Coordinates of C-alpha atoms in Angstrom, one line a residue:
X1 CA 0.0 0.0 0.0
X2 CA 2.7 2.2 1.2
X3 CA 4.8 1.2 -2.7
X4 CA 1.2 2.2 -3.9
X5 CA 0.9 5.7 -2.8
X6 CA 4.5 6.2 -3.6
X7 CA 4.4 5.7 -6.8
X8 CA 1.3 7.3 -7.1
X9 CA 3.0 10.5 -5.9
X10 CA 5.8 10.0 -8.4
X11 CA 3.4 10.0 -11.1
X12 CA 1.6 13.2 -9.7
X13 CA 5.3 14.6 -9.5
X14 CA 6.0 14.2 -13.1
X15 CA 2.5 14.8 -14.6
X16 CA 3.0 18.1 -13.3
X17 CA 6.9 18.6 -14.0
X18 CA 5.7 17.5 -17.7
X19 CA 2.4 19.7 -17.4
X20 CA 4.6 23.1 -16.9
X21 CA 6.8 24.3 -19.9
X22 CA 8.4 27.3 -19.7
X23 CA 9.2 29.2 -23.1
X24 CA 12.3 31.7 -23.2
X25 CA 12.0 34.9 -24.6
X26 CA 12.6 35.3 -28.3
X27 CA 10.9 31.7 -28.8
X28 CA 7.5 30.4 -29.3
X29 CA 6.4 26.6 -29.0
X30 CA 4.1 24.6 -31.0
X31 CA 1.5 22.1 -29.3
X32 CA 0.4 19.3 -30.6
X33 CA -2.5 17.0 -29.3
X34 CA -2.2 13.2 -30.7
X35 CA -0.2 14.7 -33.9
X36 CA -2.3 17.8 -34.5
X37 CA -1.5 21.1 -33.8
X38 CA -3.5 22.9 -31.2
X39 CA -1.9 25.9 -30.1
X40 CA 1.4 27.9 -29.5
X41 CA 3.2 28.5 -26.2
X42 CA 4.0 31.9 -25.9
X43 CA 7.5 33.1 -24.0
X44 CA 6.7 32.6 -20.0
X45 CA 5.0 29.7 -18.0
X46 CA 2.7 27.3 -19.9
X47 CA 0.3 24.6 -18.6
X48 CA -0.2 21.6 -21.4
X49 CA -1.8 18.3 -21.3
X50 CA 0.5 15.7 -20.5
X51 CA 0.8 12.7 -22.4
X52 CA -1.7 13.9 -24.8
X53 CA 0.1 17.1 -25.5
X54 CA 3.4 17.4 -26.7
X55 CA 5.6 20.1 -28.0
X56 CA 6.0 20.1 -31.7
X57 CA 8.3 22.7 -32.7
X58 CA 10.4 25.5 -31.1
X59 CA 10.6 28.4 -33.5
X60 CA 13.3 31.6 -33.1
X61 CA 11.0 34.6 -32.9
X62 CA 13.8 36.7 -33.7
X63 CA 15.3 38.0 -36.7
X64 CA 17.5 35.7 -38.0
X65 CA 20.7 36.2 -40.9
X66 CA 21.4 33.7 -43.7
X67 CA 24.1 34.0 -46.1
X68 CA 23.6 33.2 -49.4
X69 CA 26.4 31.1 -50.9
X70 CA 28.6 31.7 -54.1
X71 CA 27.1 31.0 -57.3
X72 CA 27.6 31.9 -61.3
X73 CA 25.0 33.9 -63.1
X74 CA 24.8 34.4 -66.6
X75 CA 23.8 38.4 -67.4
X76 CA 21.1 39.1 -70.6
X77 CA 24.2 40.0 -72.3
X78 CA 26.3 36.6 -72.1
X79 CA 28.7 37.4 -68.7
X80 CA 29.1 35.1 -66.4
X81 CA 29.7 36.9 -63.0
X82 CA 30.0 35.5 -59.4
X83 CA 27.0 36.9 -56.6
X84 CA 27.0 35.7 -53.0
X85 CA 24.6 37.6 -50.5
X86 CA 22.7 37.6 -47.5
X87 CA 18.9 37.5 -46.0
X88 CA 17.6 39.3 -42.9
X89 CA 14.5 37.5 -41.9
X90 CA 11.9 36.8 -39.1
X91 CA 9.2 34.2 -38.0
X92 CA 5.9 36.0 -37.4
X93 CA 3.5 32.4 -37.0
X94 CA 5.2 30.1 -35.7
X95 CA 2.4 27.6 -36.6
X96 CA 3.1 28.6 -40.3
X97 CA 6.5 28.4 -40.0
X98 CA 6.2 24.5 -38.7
X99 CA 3.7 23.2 -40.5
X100 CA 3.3 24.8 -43.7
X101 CA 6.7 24.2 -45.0
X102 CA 9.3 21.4 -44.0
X103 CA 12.9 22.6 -43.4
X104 CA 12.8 26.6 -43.4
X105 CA 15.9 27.6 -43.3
X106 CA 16.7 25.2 -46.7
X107 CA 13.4 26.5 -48.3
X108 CA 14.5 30.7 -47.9
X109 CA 18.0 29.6 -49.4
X110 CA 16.7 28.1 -52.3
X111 CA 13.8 30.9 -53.3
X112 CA 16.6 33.9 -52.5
X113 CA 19.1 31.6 -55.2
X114 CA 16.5 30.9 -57.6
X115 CA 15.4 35.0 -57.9
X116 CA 19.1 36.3 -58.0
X117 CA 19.3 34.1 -60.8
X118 CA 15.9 35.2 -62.4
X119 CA 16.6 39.0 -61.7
X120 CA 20.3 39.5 -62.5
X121 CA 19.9 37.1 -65.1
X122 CA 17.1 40.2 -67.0
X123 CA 19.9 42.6 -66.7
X124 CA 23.1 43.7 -68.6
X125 CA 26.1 43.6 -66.6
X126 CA 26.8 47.2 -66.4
X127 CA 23.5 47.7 -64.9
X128 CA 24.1 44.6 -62.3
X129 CA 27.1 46.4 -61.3
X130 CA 25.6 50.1 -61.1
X131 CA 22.0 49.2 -59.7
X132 CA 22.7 46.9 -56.5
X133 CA 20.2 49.0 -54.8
X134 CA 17.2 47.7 -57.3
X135 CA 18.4 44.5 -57.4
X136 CA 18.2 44.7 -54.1
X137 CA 14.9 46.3 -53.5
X138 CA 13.0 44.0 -56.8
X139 CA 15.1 40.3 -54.5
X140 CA 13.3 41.8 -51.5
X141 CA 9.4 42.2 -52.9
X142 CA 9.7 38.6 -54.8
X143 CA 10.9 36.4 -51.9
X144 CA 9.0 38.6 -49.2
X145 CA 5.7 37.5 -51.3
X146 CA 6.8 34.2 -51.5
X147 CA 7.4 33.2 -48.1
X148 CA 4.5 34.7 -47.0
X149 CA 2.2 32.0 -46.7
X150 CA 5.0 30.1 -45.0
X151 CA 4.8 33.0 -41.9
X152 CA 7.8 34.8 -42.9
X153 CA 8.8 38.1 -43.0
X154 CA 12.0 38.8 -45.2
X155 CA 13.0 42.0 -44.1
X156 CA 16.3 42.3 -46.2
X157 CA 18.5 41.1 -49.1
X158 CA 21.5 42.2 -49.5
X159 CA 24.0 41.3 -51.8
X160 CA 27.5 41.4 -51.0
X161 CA 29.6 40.9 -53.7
X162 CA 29.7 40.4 -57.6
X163 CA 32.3 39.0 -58.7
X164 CA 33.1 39.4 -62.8
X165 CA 35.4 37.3 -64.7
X166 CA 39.6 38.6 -64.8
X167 CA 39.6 39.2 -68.0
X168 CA 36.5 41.3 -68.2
X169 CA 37.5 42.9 -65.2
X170 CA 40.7 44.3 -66.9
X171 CA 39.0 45.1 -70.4
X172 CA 36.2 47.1 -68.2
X173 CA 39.2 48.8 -66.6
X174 CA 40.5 49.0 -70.1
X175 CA 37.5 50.8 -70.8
X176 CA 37.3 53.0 -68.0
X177 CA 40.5 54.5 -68.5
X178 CA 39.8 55.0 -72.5
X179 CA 36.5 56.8 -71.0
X180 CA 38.5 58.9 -68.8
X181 CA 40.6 60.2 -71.1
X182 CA 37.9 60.8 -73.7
X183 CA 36.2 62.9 -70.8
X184 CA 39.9 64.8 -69.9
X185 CA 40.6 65.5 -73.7
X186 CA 36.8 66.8 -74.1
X187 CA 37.3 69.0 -70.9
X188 CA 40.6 70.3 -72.3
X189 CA 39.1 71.3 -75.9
X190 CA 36.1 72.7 -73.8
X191 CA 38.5 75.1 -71.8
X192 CA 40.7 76.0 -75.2
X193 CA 37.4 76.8 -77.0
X194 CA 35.9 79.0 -73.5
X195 CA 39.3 80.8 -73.1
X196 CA 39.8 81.4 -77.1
X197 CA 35.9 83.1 -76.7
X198 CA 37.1 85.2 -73.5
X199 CA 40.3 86.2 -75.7
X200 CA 38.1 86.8 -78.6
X201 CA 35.6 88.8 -76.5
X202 CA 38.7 90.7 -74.8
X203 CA 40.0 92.1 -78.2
X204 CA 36.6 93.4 -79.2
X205 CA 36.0 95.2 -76.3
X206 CA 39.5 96.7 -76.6
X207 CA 39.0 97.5 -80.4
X208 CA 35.5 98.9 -79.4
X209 CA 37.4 100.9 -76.2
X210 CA 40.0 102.1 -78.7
X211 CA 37.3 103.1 -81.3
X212 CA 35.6 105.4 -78.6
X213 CA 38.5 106.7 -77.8
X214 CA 39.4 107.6 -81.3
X215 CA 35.8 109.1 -81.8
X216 CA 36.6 111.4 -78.4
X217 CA 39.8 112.5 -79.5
X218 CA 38.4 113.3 -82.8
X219 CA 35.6 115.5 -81.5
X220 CA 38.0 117.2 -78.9
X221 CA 40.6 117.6 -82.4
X222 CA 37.5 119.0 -84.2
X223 CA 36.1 121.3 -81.3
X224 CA 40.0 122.5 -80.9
X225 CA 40.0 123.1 -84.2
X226 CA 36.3 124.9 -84.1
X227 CA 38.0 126.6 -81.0
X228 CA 40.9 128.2 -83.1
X229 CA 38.9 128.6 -86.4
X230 CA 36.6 130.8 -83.5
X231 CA 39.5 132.9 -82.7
X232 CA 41.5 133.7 -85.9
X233 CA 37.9 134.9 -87.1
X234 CA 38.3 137.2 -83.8
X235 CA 41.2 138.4 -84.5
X236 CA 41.4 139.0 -88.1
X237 CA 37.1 140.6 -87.6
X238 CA 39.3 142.9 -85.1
X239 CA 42.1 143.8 -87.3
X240 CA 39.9 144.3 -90.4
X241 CA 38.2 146.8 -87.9
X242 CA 41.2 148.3 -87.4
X243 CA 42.3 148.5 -90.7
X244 CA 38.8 150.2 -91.7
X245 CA 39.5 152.6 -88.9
X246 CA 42.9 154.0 -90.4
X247 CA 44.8 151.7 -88.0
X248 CA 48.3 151.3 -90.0
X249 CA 50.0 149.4 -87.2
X250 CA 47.0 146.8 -87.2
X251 CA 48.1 145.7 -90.6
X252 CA 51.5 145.3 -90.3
X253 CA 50.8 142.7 -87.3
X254 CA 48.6 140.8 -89.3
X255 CA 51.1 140.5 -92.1
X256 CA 54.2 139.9 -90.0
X257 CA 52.5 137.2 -88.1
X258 CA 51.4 135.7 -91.5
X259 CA 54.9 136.0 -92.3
X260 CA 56.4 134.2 -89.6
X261 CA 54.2 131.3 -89.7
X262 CA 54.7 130.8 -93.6
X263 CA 58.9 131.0 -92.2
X264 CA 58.1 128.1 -89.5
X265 CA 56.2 126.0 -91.9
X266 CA 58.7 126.0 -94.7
X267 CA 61.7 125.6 -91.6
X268 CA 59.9 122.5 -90.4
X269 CA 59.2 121.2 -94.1
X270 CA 61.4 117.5 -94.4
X271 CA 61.5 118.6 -98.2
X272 CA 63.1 122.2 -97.6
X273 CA 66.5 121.6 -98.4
X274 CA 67.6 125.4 -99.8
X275 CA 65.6 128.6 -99.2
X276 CA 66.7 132.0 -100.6
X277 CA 64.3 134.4 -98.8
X278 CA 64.6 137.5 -96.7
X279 CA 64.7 136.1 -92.9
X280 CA 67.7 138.6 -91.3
X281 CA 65.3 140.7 -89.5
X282 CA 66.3 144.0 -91.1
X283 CA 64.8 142.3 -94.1
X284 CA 61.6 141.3 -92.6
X285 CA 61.6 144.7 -91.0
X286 CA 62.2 146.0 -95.0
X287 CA 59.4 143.9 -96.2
X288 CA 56.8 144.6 -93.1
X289 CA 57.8 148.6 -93.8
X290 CA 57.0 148.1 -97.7
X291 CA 53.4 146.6 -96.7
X292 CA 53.0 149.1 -94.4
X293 CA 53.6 152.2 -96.8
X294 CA 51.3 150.2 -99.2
X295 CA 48.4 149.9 -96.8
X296 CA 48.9 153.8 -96.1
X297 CA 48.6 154.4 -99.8
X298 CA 45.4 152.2 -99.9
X299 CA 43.7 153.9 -96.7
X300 CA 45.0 157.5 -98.8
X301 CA 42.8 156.9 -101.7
X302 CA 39.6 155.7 -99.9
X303 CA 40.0 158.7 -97.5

């Protein structure tokens, strides 16, 4: 009897040590009842059935990384490149997760391999190498649909590395450099042709500056010359008065400065080699005297 109860307590013991199932945090249990799923055990302390319930899988809550191994892709325009990447994902039903697919982990690998090879497989190879981010973003929307239904959320694909072939790797570099120095030689002709305009533009300003300047000098030349004009009308109006008034000595002025200028011209003439003319000053004294007793005889006879 005592054996009895003993054993009896044992079995209490463990029906309740197997009743209580503590989940950790991050995790979820499923339950299953005779094989079929009932509910999930949520992170804390759970109370099951024993014997009839059982836990059926544990499922990581949390986000999880997978890397995507190496593999060769063929581009739309014949290169075969090298891509490896990575997924960010997380479980959001665990029951999905469980049942609706069998093996997860080997399920994500294969649908993120089988797209990279769909979507980089549509696209040139300059454009896989300069659009990572689409690739990217296009890898994401496809496998994020297709898990789905499986109770997955992919949150992230990255991919890490593309890997070209040597010796397209050094005729792209070939090409890069020829690029580059199309692109120097165009900016060289570009400055040539923008500092032969500034040049070009420089001397016509400074023909049109020079032209003013020749336009002022010629209207300050012509109003000098207005200017002097002006004055010799002055003076001779002034000596003509003179003259009309009987003024002998008004004459003789007029003539000898006449005289004098004629004598500076021909002096300063590169052509004047010999001149036989009058110019001691008793001569020009003579001459002035003769045109003075000439201009007396003149004022005589109109008197």
């Amino acid at each position: 009897m005592d054996n009895f109860v003993l054993a009896l307590l044992i079995f209490a013991v463990l029906m309740v040590f197997m009743s209580v199932k503590s989940v950790p945090q991050g995790m979820e249990y499923t339950v299953e009842r005779f094989g079929k799923y009932i509910n999930t055990l949520t992170p804390g302390l759970n109370i099951i059935v024993p014997i009839i319930d059982r836990i059926g899988n544990k499922m990581i809550m949390m986000e999880q990384v997978m890397d995507v191994p190496s593999q060769e892709v063929i581009t739309k325009d014949n290169a075969m490149v090298t891509v490896d990447g990575v997924v960010f994902y997380q479980v959001m039903d665990a029951a999905k997760a469980a049942y609706e697919v069998r093996q997860l982990d080997w399920a994500i690998l294969n649908l993120v391999m089988t797209n990279i090879r769909t979507v980089m497989g549509s696209m040139d190879l300059d454009e896989l190498l300069s659009r990572r981010d689409d690739i990217n973003a296009k890898l994401l929307s496809v496998v994020d649909d297709a898990t789905t239904p499986w109770g997955i959320k992919v949150t992230r694909i990255e991919i890490k590395d593309i890997a070209p072939p040597k010796d397209l790797v050094e005729a792209m570099g070939r090409q890069m450099k020829a690029e580059r120095l199309k692109r120097a030689s165009i900016l060289e002709a570009e400055g040539l042709r923008q500092s032969e305009i500034l040049r070009a533009e420089g001397a016509q300003q400074a023909a049109i500056l020079e032209a003013e300047g020749r336009k002022e000098a010629s209207y300050r030349d012509a109003d000098a010359r207005e200017r002097l004009a002006q004055a010799e009308a002055r003076a001779t109006l002034m000596v003509s008065e003179a003259i009309g008034k009987g003024d002998v000595q008004a004459i003789n002025y007029f003539v000898a400065q006449k005289y004098i200028e004629a004598l500076k011209d021909i002096g300063a003439s590169s052509n004047s080699k010999l001149v036989f003319m009058p110019l001691d000053s008793s001569s020009v004294i003579g001459a002035l005297g003769g045109i003075g007793e000439l201009a007396k005889e003149a004022l005589s006879k109109k008197s």
